[in-house]
CSV table of C-alpha atoms in Angstrom, one decimal:
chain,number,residue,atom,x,y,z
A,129,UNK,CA,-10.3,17.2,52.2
A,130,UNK,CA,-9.7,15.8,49.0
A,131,UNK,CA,-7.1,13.0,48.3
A,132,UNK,CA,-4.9,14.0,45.9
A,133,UNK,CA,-3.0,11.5,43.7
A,134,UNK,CA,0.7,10.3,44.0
A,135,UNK,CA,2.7,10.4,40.6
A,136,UNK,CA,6.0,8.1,40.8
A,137,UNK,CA,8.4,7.3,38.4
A,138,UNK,CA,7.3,6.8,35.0
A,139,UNK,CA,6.2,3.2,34.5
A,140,UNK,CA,9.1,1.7,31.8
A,141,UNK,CA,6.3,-0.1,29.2
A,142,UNK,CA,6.5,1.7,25.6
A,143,UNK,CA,2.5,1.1,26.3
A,144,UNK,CA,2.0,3.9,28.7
A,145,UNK,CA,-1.4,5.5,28.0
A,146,UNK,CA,-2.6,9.0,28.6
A,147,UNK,CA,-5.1,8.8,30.9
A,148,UNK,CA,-9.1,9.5,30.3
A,149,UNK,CA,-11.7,11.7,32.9
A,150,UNK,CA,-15.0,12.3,32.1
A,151,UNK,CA,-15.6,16.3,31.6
A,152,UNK,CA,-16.9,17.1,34.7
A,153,UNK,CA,-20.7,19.0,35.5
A,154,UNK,CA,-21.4,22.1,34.9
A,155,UNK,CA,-23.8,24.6,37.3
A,156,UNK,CA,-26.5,26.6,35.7
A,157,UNK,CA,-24.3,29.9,35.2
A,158,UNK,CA,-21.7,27.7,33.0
A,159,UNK,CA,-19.2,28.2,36.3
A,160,UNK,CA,-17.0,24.9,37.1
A,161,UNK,CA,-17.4,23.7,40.4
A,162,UNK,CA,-14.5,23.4,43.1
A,163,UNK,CA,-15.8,20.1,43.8
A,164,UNK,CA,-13.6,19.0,40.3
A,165,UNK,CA,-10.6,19.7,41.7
A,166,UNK,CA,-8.9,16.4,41.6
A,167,UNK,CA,-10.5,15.6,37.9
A,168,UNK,CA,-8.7,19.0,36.5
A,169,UNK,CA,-5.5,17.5,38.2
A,170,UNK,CA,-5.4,14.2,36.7
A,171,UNK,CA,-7.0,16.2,33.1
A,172,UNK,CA,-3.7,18.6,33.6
A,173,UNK,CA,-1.0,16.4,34.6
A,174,UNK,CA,-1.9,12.7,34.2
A,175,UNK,CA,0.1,12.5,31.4
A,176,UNK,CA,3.2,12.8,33.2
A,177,UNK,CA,2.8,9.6,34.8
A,178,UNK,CA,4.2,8.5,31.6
A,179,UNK,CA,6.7,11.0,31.4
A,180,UNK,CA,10.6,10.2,32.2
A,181,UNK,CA,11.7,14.0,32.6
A,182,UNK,CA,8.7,15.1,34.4
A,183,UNK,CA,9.4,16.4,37.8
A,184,UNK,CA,7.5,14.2,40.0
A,185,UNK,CA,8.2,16.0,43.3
A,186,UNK,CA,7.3,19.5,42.2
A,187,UNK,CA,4.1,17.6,40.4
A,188,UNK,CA,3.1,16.3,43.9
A,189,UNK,CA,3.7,19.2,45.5
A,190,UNK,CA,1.5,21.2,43.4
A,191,UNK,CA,-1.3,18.8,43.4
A,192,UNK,CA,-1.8,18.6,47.2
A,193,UNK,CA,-1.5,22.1,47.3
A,194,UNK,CA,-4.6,22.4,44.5
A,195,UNK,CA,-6.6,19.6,45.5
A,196,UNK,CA,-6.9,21.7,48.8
A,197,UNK,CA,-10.3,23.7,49.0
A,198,UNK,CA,-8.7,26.2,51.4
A,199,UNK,CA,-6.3,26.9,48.8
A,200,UNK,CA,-8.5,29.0,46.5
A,201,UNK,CA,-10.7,32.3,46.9
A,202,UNK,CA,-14.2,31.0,48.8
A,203,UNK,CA,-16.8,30.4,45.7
A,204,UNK,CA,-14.7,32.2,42.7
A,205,UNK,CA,-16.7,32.8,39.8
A,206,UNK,CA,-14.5,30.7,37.5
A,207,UNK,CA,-15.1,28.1,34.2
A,208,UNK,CA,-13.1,24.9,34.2
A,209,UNK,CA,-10.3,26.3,32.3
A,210,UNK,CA,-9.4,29.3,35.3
A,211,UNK,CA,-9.4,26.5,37.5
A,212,UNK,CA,-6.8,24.2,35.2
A,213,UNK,CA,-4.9,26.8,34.5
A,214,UNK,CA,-4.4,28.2,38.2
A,215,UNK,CA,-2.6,24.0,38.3
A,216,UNK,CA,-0.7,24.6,36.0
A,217,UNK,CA,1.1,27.7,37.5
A,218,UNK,CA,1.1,25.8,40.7
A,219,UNK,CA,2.8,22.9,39.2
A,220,UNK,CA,5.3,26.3,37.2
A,221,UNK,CA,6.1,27.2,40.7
A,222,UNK,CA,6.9,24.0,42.3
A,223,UNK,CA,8.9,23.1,39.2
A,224,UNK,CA,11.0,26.1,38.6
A,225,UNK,CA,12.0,26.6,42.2
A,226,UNK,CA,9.3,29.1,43.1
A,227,UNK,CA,10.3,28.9,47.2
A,228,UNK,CA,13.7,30.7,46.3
A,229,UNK,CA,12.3,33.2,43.6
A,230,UNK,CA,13.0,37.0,44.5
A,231,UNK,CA,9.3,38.2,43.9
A,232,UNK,CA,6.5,35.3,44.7
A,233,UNK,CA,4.1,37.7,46.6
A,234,UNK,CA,1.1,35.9,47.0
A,235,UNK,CA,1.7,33.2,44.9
A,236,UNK,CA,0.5,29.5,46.2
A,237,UNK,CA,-1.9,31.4,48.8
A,238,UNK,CA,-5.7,31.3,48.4
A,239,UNK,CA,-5.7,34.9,47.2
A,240,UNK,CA,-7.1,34.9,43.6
A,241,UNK,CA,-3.8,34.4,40.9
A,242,UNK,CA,-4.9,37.3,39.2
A,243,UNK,CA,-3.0,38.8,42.4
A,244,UNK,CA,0.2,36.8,42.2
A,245,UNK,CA,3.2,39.0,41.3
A,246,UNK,CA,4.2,38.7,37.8
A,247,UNK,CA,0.9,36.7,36.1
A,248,UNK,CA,-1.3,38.9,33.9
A,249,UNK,CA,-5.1,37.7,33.6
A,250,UNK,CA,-7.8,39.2,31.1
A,251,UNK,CA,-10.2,40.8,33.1
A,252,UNK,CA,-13.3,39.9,31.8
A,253,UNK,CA,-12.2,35.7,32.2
A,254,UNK,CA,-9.3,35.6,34.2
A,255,UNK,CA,-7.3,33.2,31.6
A,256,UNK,CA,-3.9,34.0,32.0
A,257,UNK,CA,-1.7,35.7,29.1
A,258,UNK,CA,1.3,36.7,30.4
A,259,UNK,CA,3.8,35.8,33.2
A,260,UNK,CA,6.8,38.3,33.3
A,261,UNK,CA,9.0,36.8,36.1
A,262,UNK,CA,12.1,37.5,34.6
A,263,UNK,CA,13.8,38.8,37.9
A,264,UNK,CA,13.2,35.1,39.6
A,265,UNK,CA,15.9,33.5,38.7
A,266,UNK,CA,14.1,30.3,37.8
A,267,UNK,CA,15.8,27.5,38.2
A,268,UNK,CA,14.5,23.8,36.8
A,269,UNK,CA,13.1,23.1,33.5
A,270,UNK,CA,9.7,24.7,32.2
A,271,UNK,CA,6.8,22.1,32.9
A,272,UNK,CA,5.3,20.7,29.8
A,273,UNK,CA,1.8,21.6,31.3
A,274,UNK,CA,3.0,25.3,30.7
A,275,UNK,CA,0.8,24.2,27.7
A,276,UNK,CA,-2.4,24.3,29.0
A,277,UNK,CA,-2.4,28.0,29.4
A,278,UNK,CA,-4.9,29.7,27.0
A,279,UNK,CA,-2.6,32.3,25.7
């Protein structure tokens, strides 16, 4: 198992840099490897380290539960960017009280998110373009990583 990094309160120096992670390998067929896991996580949400109104908890939360090998389909056929962008509606989940939403059918389990009720995926690269959870009731602010979604 992979460790995955804490994120505390937001350090209180005006200086507080993004931080940097080499782009990790890729594998003959152009596919990202699982292995990057925790380098996507600090790519996707290192920068709210230095953020005051990010939601540290639901940021933890999200990362132990991606960092987690067992936590994803077994060998998906993905790029880097499926992979950063199945964080980031991790970390969406955690932050906008995905525990109490009405409709969460298979979200945060290992089946592929193209599955999870209410996200839309393009078929031929699973990049997410739409989420339509309207009848949630989301509570909790939009995470700033929402961003990182292609579409």
């Amino acid at each position: 198992n992979t460790k995955a990094p804490k994120f505390s309160k937001a350090p209180k120096s005006k200086n507080c840099k993004k931080q940097s992670v080499k782009k990790g390998k890729k594998t003959k067929s152009n596919k990202s490897s699982p292995s990057n896991l925790l380098q996507y996580a600090v790519e996707i949400v290192g920068s709210c380290a230095c953020d005051q109104s990010c939601d540290k908890d639901a940021l933890n939360i999200a990362v132990a539960w991606f960092v987690d090998y067992d936590n994803h389909p077994i060998d998906p056929d993905w790029d880097e960017q499926v992979w950063k962008e199945r964080l980031v509606l991790a970390v969406f989940f955690y932050s906008t009280g995905g525990n109490q939403w009405r409709e969460s059918n298979k979200w945060m389990t290992s089946k592929d998110h193209s599955s999870w009720r209410g996200v839309g995926t393009d078929s031929s690269t699973n990049y997410v373009f739409s989420l339509n959870l309207g009848a949630n009731d989301l509570t909790g602010p939009i995470p700033s990583e929402i961003a990182a979604l292609t579409s």
